[in-house]
mmCIF file of C-alpha atoms in Angstrom:
data_model
loop_
_atom_site.group_PDB
_atom_site.id
_atom_site.type_symbol
_atom_site.label_atom_id
_atom_site.label_comp_id
_atom_site.label_asym_id
_atom_site.label_seq_id
_atom_site.Cartn_x
_atom_site.Cartn_y
_atom_site.Cartn_z
ATOM 1 C CA MET A 3 -0.052 0.378 0.282
ATOM 2 C CA ILE A 4 2.901 2.418 1.076
ATOM 3 C CA ASP A 5 4.128 1.504 -1.852
ATOM 4 C CA ASN A 6 2.143 2.060 -4.517
ATOM 5 C CA TRP A 7 0.697 5.712 -3.115
ATOM 6 C CA LEU A 8 4.212 7.104 -2.886
ATOM 7 C CA ARG A 9 4.645 5.643 -6.249
ATOM 8 C CA GLU A 10 0.926 7.603 -7.006
ATOM 9 C CA ILE A 11 1.604 11.047 -5.548
ATOM 10 C CA LYS A 12 5.604 10.746 -7.540
ATOM 11 C CA GLU A 13 3.803 10.447 -10.591
ATOM 12 C CA ASN A 14 1.057 13.158 -10.368
ATOM 13 C CA PRO A 15 2.420 16.016 -11.995
ATOM 14 C CA GLN A 16 0.286 17.959 -9.302
ATOM 15 C CA SER A 17 2.659 16.820 -6.749
ATOM 16 C CA LYS A 18 6.033 17.871 -8.380
ATOM 17 C CA SER A 19 5.867 20.611 -5.740
ATOM 18 C CA ALA A 20 5.990 17.893 -3.356
ATOM 19 C CA GLY A 21 9.752 18.581 -0.921
ATOM 20 C CA MET A 22 8.736 15.885 1.864
ATOM 21 C CA ILE A 23 6.546 13.015 2.251
ATOM 22 C CA VAL A 24 6.118 11.607 6.279
ATOM 23 C CA ILE A 25 3.734 8.373 6.582
ATOM 24 C CA HIS A 26 2.545 7.402 10.613
ATOM 25 C CA ASN A 27 2.816 3.844 11.138
ATOM 26 C CA GLY A 28 -0.010 3.464 14.409
ATOM 27 C CA ILE A 29 0.313 -0.279 16.467
ATOM 28 C CA VAL A 30 -1.107 -2.092 19.327
ATOM 29 C CA ARG A 31 0.675 -2.434 21.344
ATOM 30 C CA GLU A 32 0.912 -4.984 24.380
ATOM 31 C CA THR A 33 0.121 -2.451 26.641
ATOM 32 C CA SER A 34 -2.015 0.041 27.384
ATOM 33 C CA LYS A 35 -1.086 3.388 28.467
ATOM 34 C CA ASP A 36 -1.579 2.489 32.171
ATOM 35 C CA GLY A 37 0.737 -0.377 32.214
ATOM 36 C CA LYS A 38 -1.293 -3.277 31.913
ATOM 37 C CA PRO A 39 -1.220 -6.024 29.582
ATOM 38 C CA VAL A 40 -3.383 -5.998 26.557
ATOM 39 C CA LYS A 41 -4.443 -9.199 24.219
ATOM 40 C CA GLY A 42 -5.491 -6.679 21.304
ATOM 41 C CA MET A 43 -7.437 -4.456 20.410
ATOM 42 C CA LYS A 44 -11.455 -3.578 19.016
ATOM 43 C CA LEU A 45 -11.349 -0.561 16.067
ATOM 44 C CA SER A 46 -13.642 1.013 14.659
ATOM 45 C CA TYR A 47 -14.270 4.639 13.220
ATOM 46 C CA ASP A 48 -16.610 7.256 11.705
ATOM 47 C CA ALA A 49 -15.669 6.937 8.233
ATOM 48 C CA LYS A 50 -17.708 10.486 6.691
ATOM 49 C CA LYS A 51 -15.981 12.225 9.873
ATOM 50 C CA LEU A 52 -12.697 11.003 8.719
ATOM 51 C CA ASN A 53 -12.940 12.323 4.697
ATOM 52 C CA GLU A 54 -14.075 15.449 6.244
ATOM 53 C CA ILE A 55 -10.475 15.665 8.516
ATOM 54 C CA ILE A 56 -8.518 14.364 5.172
ATOM 55 C CA HIS A 57 -10.799 17.538 2.840
ATOM 56 C CA ASP A 58 -9.208 20.309 5.708
ATOM 57 C CA ILE A 59 -5.858 18.439 5.513
ATOM 58 C CA LYS A 60 -5.240 19.111 2.224
ATOM 59 C CA THR A 61 -6.494 23.160 2.096
ATOM 60 C CA LYS A 62 -3.437 23.655 4.429
ATOM 61 C CA GLN A 63 -0.960 25.477 3.046
ATOM 62 C CA GLY A 64 1.718 23.878 1.432
ATOM 63 C CA ILE A 65 0.564 20.189 1.283
ATOM 64 C CA VAL A 66 0.617 18.734 -1.924
ATOM 65 C CA ASP A 67 -1.783 15.086 -0.896
ATOM 66 C CA VAL A 68 -2.533 12.881 2.199
ATOM 67 C CA ARG A 69 -3.935 9.517 2.472
ATOM 68 C CA VAL A 70 -5.113 7.076 5.428
ATOM 69 C CA TRP A 71 -5.596 3.781 6.000
ATOM 70 C CA ILE A 72 -6.976 2.397 9.045
ATOM 71 C CA ASN A 73 -7.643 -1.345 9.874
ATOM 72 C CA GLU A 74 -10.902 -1.990 10.872
ATOM 73 C CA GLY A 75 -12.487 -4.771 13.610
ATOM 74 C CA ASP A 76 -10.342 -7.109 16.053
ATOM 75 C CA LEU A 77 -6.071 -6.033 16.622
ATOM 76 C CA LYS A 78 -4.040 -8.017 18.155
ATOM 77 C CA VAL A 79 -0.348 -7.137 19.210
ATOM 78 C CA GLY A 80 1.658 -6.036 16.326
ATOM 79 C CA ASP A 81 -0.772 -5.156 13.656
ATOM 80 C CA ASP A 82 -1.476 -1.823 12.223
ATOM 81 C CA ILE A 83 -4.195 0.470 13.894
ATOM 82 C CA MET A 84 -3.880 2.630 10.816
ATOM 83 C CA ILE A 85 -0.918 4.216 8.224
ATOM 84 C CA VAL A 86 -1.547 7.776 7.496
ATOM 85 C CA LEU A 87 0.582 9.679 4.926
ATOM 86 C CA VAL A 88 0.828 13.662 3.694
ATOM 87 C CA ALA A 89 3.191 15.491 1.044
ATOM 88 C CA GLY A 90 3.952 18.583 1.348
ATOM 89 C CA ARG A 91 6.125 21.478 0.211
ATOM 90 C CA LEU A 92 8.538 21.769 3.304
ATOM 91 C CA ARG A 93 8.953 19.614 6.352
ATOM 92 C CA THR A 94 7.209 23.248 8.284
ATOM 93 C CA ASP A 95 4.619 22.723 6.271
ATOM 94 C CA VAL A 96 3.964 18.415 6.594
ATOM 95 C CA PHE A 97 5.166 17.666 10.190
ATOM 96 C CA PRO A 98 2.324 20.049 11.769
ATOM 97 C CA ALA A 99 -0.378 18.540 9.514
ATOM 98 C CA LEU A 100 0.425 15.126 9.780
ATOM 99 C CA GLN A 101 0.463 15.736 14.004
ATOM 100 C CA GLU A 102 -2.461 17.608 13.179
ATOM 101 C CA LEU A 103 -4.219 14.753 11.142
ATOM 102 C CA VAL A 104 -2.832 11.955 13.597
ATOM 103 C CA GLY A 105 -4.207 13.765 16.699
ATOM 104 C CA LYS A 106 -8.124 14.370 15.053
ATOM 105 C CA ILE A 107 -8.644 10.462 13.538
ATOM 106 C CA LYS A 108 -7.680 9.434 17.655
ATOM 107 C CA ASN A 109 -10.519 11.978 19.246
ATOM 108 C CA GLU A 110 -12.764 12.220 16.999
ATOM 109 C CA VAL A 111 -12.704 9.372 14.317
ATOM 110 C CA VAL A 112 -11.480 6.452 15.982
ATOM 111 C CA ASN A 113 -13.505 4.720 18.879
ATOM 112 C CA GLU A 114 -10.469 2.137 20.607
ATOM 113 C CA GLU A 115 -11.390 -0.476 22.533
ATOM 114 C CA GLU A 116 -8.610 -2.865 24.680
ATOM 115 C CA ILE A 117 -8.935 -5.982 25.262
ATOM 116 C CA PHE A 118 -7.347 -6.791 28.512
#
């Protein structure tokens, strides 16, 4: 998936201003935030809200492309939760956009239920 995304972005003539692509890969940890052992996670998300947030991030200055994949369902330790990609002109454009995007996904889009 990531290789395809990178190729598509680099081949797109509208992406010629991109000087940086950053990728976030969230995975299921073996412990909860408070240190309890975790067997896995049940994850769901709001696709409509995700699309709204992606649209908003794409309109930020210097952002060329945004891609998001979320792994919905029953996940085990080590499974991917999400893969998020932001392409843009400069790191000063891209890093804040990635941080905002991942934060909004975690706080507004996904519902994670840890399984103990």
